[in-house]
């Protein structure tokens, strides 16, 4: 079985300050982990993925995430928020085989000017 | 070039009607999916097809019937629409089932009145 928990449903930051979106996962297998972003009225876009290579994963738009097996976490960070980062962010886990990806409940990131 | 395209973008219909949503991908992927996103942004897998074979069929009312004429197309037909079917439906594809990232369409917003 696999599951993912996004610890914050809503995060608000000021433009230019760091972003931290938290995600914990559970998987019976060595997981693949992803972060997706969804802008209003749009589809989901892949930000980055972890597939058992380097534990620090760099993605698009300056985002990165660190896989910590001991903490079962895969938090998403960005050093400096931009107004265009305001969106819904989803942490996703895959347990391998033919299992579909399991999505977290999402974190809405608000960026204040 | 649009990688995953779904039509229509918006669909407004009355209870009891039958409607279809079409999806096509030009990425050469073997696996396609339908996800439902509710009003709270929660994404839930409905179906998954691998090379025209149904491999995931979650607990979905049998009023929903997917059809895959070939591996580049996965359509969703819904009979006897109900108010609770109102949601955004996303088509997605991936190279293989399991740990591959998903490529999403822009969604179809279905409103049942």
Short mmCIF file of C-alpha atoms in Angstrom, two decimals:
data_model
loop_
_atom_site.label_atom_id
_atom_site.label_comp_id
_atom_site.label_asym_id
_atom_site.label_seq_id
_atom_site.Cartn_x
_atom_site.Cartn_y
_atom_site.Cartn_z
CA UNK A 1 0.00 0.00 0.00
CA UNK A 2 1.13 3.53 -0.58
CA UNK A 3 -0.03 6.89 0.66
CA UNK A 4 1.10 10.47 0.78
CA UNK A 5 0.33 13.24 3.26
CA UNK A 6 0.77 16.90 2.55
CA UNK A 7 1.07 18.50 5.92
CA UNK A 8 -0.24 21.95 5.00
CA UNK A 9 -3.37 22.63 2.98
CA UNK A 10 -2.42 26.29 2.58
CA UNK A 11 0.91 28.14 2.72
CA UNK A 12 1.31 31.89 2.38
CA UNK A 13 4.69 33.58 1.81
CA UNK A 14 5.90 36.99 0.76
CA UNK A 15 7.51 37.47 -2.61
CA UNK A 16 11.26 36.94 -2.36
CA UNK A 17 11.10 34.74 0.76
CA UNK A 18 11.75 30.97 0.87
CA UNK A 19 9.08 28.39 0.14
CA UNK A 20 8.68 25.10 2.02
CA UNK A 21 5.90 22.66 1.13
CA UNK A 22 5.93 19.54 3.26
CA UNK A 23 5.18 15.99 2.17
CA UNK A 24 5.44 12.64 3.96
CA UNK A 25 4.94 9.34 2.19
CA UNK A 26 4.34 5.70 2.93
CA UNK A 27 5.17 2.89 0.55
CA UNK A 28 5.81 -0.84 0.77
CA UNK A 29 8.29 -0.58 -2.07
CA UNK A 30 11.14 1.71 -3.01
CA UNK A 31 9.02 4.63 -4.11
CA UNK A 32 9.18 7.01 -6.98
CA UNK A 33 8.15 10.47 -5.82
CA UNK A 34 6.98 13.48 -7.76
CA UNK A 35 5.84 17.04 -7.28
CA UNK A 36 3.27 18.52 -9.64
CA UNK A 37 2.00 22.08 -9.91
CA UNK A 38 -1.47 23.13 -11.02
CA UNK A 39 -2.15 26.73 -11.94
CA UNK A 40 -5.78 27.91 -11.91
CA UNK A 41 -7.92 26.28 -14.61
CA UNK A 42 -4.93 24.37 -15.95
CA UNK A 43 -3.73 20.80 -16.05
CA UNK A 44 -0.97 19.47 -13.83
CA UNK A 45 2.65 20.03 -14.75
CA UNK A 46 5.57 17.94 -13.50
CA UNK A 47 7.96 19.97 -11.34
CA UNK A 48 10.43 17.25 -10.45
CA UNK A 49 10.81 13.54 -9.78
CA UNK A 50 12.84 11.24 -7.55
CA UNK A 51 13.58 7.73 -8.79
CA UNK A 52 16.33 6.39 -6.45
CA UNK A 53 19.22 8.36 -7.90
CA UNK A 54 20.44 11.52 -6.13
CA UNK A 55 18.46 12.34 -3.00
CA UNK A 56 18.43 16.06 -3.80
CA UNK A 57 16.36 16.58 -6.89
CA UNK A 58 16.31 19.79 -8.88
CA UNK A 59 13.23 20.70 -10.86
CA UNK A 60 11.93 23.45 -13.04
CA UNK A 61 11.45 27.10 -12.01
CA UNK A 62 14.05 26.92 -9.25
CA UNK A 63 12.27 24.28 -7.16
CA UNK A 64 14.05 21.37 -5.54
CA UNK A 65 13.14 18.54 -3.19
CA UNK A 66 15.13 16.29 -0.89
CA UNK A 67 14.30 12.62 -0.40
CA UNK A 68 14.86 11.59 3.24
CA UNK A 69 14.22 7.90 3.71
CA UNK A 70 14.72 8.01 7.49
CA UNK A 71 12.01 10.64 7.79
CA UNK A 72 9.87 9.32 4.90
CA UNK A 73 9.72 12.88 3.63
CA UNK A 74 10.02 14.63 0.29
CA UNK A 75 9.64 18.33 1.02
CA UNK A 76 9.60 20.89 -1.79
CA UNK A 77 11.62 24.08 -1.45
CA UNK A 78 12.49 27.21 -3.35
CA UNK A 79 14.89 29.90 -2.11
CA UNK A 80 12.88 32.87 -3.29
CA UNK A 81 9.18 32.91 -4.13
CA UNK A 82 7.84 34.66 -7.19
CA UNK A 83 4.30 35.83 -7.75
CA UNK A 84 3.96 33.33 -10.60
CA UNK A 85 4.56 30.47 -8.13
CA UNK A 86 1.07 30.94 -6.69
CA UNK A 87 -0.68 27.65 -7.48
CA UNK A 88 -1.74 24.28 -6.08
CA UNK A 89 1.08 21.81 -5.48
CA UNK A 90 0.67 18.04 -5.31
CA UNK A 91 3.06 15.49 -3.85
CA UNK A 92 2.72 12.12 -5.55
CA UNK A 93 4.02 8.63 -4.77
CA UNK A 94 4.31 5.55 -6.93
CA UNK A 95 4.74 2.16 -5.33
CA UNK A 96 5.88 0.48 -8.48
CA UNK A 97 4.42 -2.29 -10.60
CA UNK A 98 1.11 -1.47 -12.15
CA UNK A 99 -0.04 0.71 -9.33
CA UNK A 100 -1.28 4.11 -10.33
CA UNK A 101 0.28 7.17 -8.80
CA UNK A 102 -1.26 8.27 -5.50
CA UNK A 103 -1.79 11.99 -5.10
CA UNK A 104 -1.65 14.01 -1.91
CA UNK A 105 -4.50 16.35 -1.07
CA UNK A 106 -2.62 19.37 -2.36
CA UNK A 107 -1.10 22.54 -0.86
CA UNK A 108 -2.25 25.92 -2.06
CA UNK A 109 0.68 28.34 -2.21
CA UNK A 110 -0.20 31.99 -1.94
CA UNK A 111 2.48 34.61 -2.67
CA UNK A 112 1.96 38.06 -1.23
CA UNK A 113 3.52 41.10 -2.92
CA UNK B 1 2.04 20.53 -30.43
CA UNK B 2 -0.33 19.54 -27.67
CA UNK B 3 0.91 16.37 -25.98
CA UNK B 4 -2.31 15.30 -24.25
CA UNK B 5 -5.47 16.91 -25.53
CA UNK B 6 -8.96 16.39 -24.26
CA UNK B 7 -12.27 17.72 -25.49
CA UNK B 8 -14.45 19.44 -24.64
CA UNK B 9 -12.89 21.87 -22.16
CA UNK B 10 -16.27 22.67 -20.62
CA UNK B 11 -19.38 20.51 -20.53
CA UNK B 12 -22.67 21.65 -19.04
CA UNK B 13 -25.54 19.20 -19.13
CA UNK B 14 -28.67 18.15 -17.30
CA UNK B 15 -29.17 15.22 -15.00
CA UNK B 16 -29.97 11.99 -16.77
CA UNK B 17 -28.13 12.82 -19.97
CA UNK B 18 -25.30 10.77 -21.48
CA UNK B 19 -22.05 12.49 -22.43
CA UNK B 20 -18.55 11.62 -23.62
CA UNK B 21 -15.13 13.15 -23.12
CA UNK B 22 -12.39 12.41 -25.62
CA UNK B 23 -8.66 12.20 -25.02
CA UNK B 24 -5.74 11.81 -27.36
CA UNK B 25 -1.99 11.73 -26.73
CA UNK B 26 0.77 12.12 -29.31
CA UNK B 27 3.64 11.16 -27.01
CA UNK B 28 3.78 7.52 -28.04
CA UNK B 29 2.98 6.46 -24.46
CA UNK B 30 1.59 3.02 -23.72
CA UNK B 31 -0.52 3.93 -20.70
CA UNK B 32 -3.41 6.34 -20.36
CA UNK B 33 -5.52 7.34 -17.38
CA UNK B 34 -8.64 9.14 -16.29
CA UNK B 35 -8.54 11.09 -13.03
CA UNK B 36 -11.38 12.94 -11.32
CA UNK B 37 -10.67 16.14 -9.38
CA UNK B 38 -13.37 17.20 -6.96
CA UNK B 39 -14.20 20.69 -5.69
CA UNK B 40 -11.56 20.36 -2.96
CA UNK B 41 -8.86 19.67 -5.59
CA UNK B 42 -8.52 16.03 -4.56
CA UNK B 43 -7.37 13.84 -7.47
CA UNK B 44 -8.57 10.27 -7.68
CA UNK B 45 -7.68 7.65 -10.26
CA UNK B 46 -10.65 6.22 -12.11
CA UNK B 47 -9.23 4.05 -14.88
CA UNK B 48 -5.97 3.12 -16.49
CA UNK B 49 -5.34 1.45 -19.83
CA UNK B 50 -2.08 -0.04 -21.00
CA UNK B 51 -1.92 -0.57 -24.75
CA UNK B 52 -5.73 -0.82 -24.95
CA UNK B 53 -5.96 -3.21 -21.99
CA UNK B 54 -7.84 -2.09 -18.87
CA UNK B 55 -5.44 -2.48 -15.92
CA UNK B 56 -6.89 -0.23 -13.23
CA UNK B 57 -10.57 0.08 -12.56
CA UNK B 58 -11.18 1.80 -9.26
CA UNK B 59 -14.48 1.87 -7.46
CA UNK B 60 -16.35 3.90 -10.00
CA UNK B 61 -20.08 3.62 -10.79
CA UNK B 62 -20.66 1.48 -13.84
CA UNK B 63 -22.32 4.49 -15.45
CA UNK B 64 -18.73 5.42 -16.31
CA UNK B 65 -17.27 3.41 -19.17
CA UNK B 66 -13.84 3.99 -20.66
CA UNK B 67 -13.09 3.04 -24.23
CA UNK B 68 -9.67 2.80 -25.84
CA UNK B 69 -9.83 2.29 -29.61
CA UNK B 70 -6.02 2.42 -29.80
CA UNK B 71 -3.20 3.23 -27.42
CA UNK B 72 -3.23 6.92 -28.36
CA UNK B 73 -6.88 7.42 -27.42
CA UNK B 74 -8.88 6.93 -24.24
CA UNK B 75 -12.44 8.19 -24.16
CA UNK B 76 -14.78 8.38 -21.19
CA UNK B 77 -18.48 7.84 -21.59
CA UNK B 78 -20.87 8.68 -18.77
CA UNK B 79 -24.47 7.48 -18.70
CA UNK B 80 -27.36 8.91 -16.70
CA UNK B 81 -25.40 11.85 -15.34
CA UNK B 82 -25.95 12.83 -11.69
CA UNK B 83 -25.30 16.05 -9.79
CA UNK B 84 -22.40 14.39 -7.96
CA UNK B 85 -20.59 13.77 -11.23
CA UNK B 86 -19.81 17.48 -11.45
CA UNK B 87 -16.02 17.75 -11.30
CA UNK B 88 -12.97 18.30 -13.45
CA UNK B 89 -11.88 15.19 -15.33
CA UNK B 90 -8.26 14.87 -16.35
CA UNK B 91 -6.81 12.57 -18.93
CA UNK B 92 -3.15 11.65 -18.55
CA UNK B 93 -0.57 9.39 -20.15
CA UNK B 94 2.75 7.86 -19.14
CA UNK B 95 5.49 5.91 -20.84
CA UNK B 96 4.98 2.85 -18.65
CA UNK B 97 2.66 2.05 -15.81
CA UNK B 98 3.89 2.69 -12.30
CA UNK B 99 6.90 4.91 -11.73
CA UNK B 100 6.78 7.03 -14.87
CA UNK B 101 5.65 10.63 -14.57
CA UNK B 102 2.23 11.53 -15.90
CA UNK B 103 1.55 14.02 -18.64
CA UNK B 104 -1.84 15.66 -18.13
CA UNK B 105 -4.38 17.21 -20.39
CA UNK B 106 -5.90 20.55 -19.42
CA UNK B 107 -9.03 18.98 -18.01
CA UNK B 108 -12.72 18.93 -18.78
CA UNK B 109 -14.95 20.79 -16.35
CA UNK B 110 -18.23 18.91 -16.18
CA UNK B 111 -21.22 20.66 -14.63
CA UNK B 112 -24.42 18.70 -14.16
CA UNK B 113 -27.52 20.77 -13.47
#
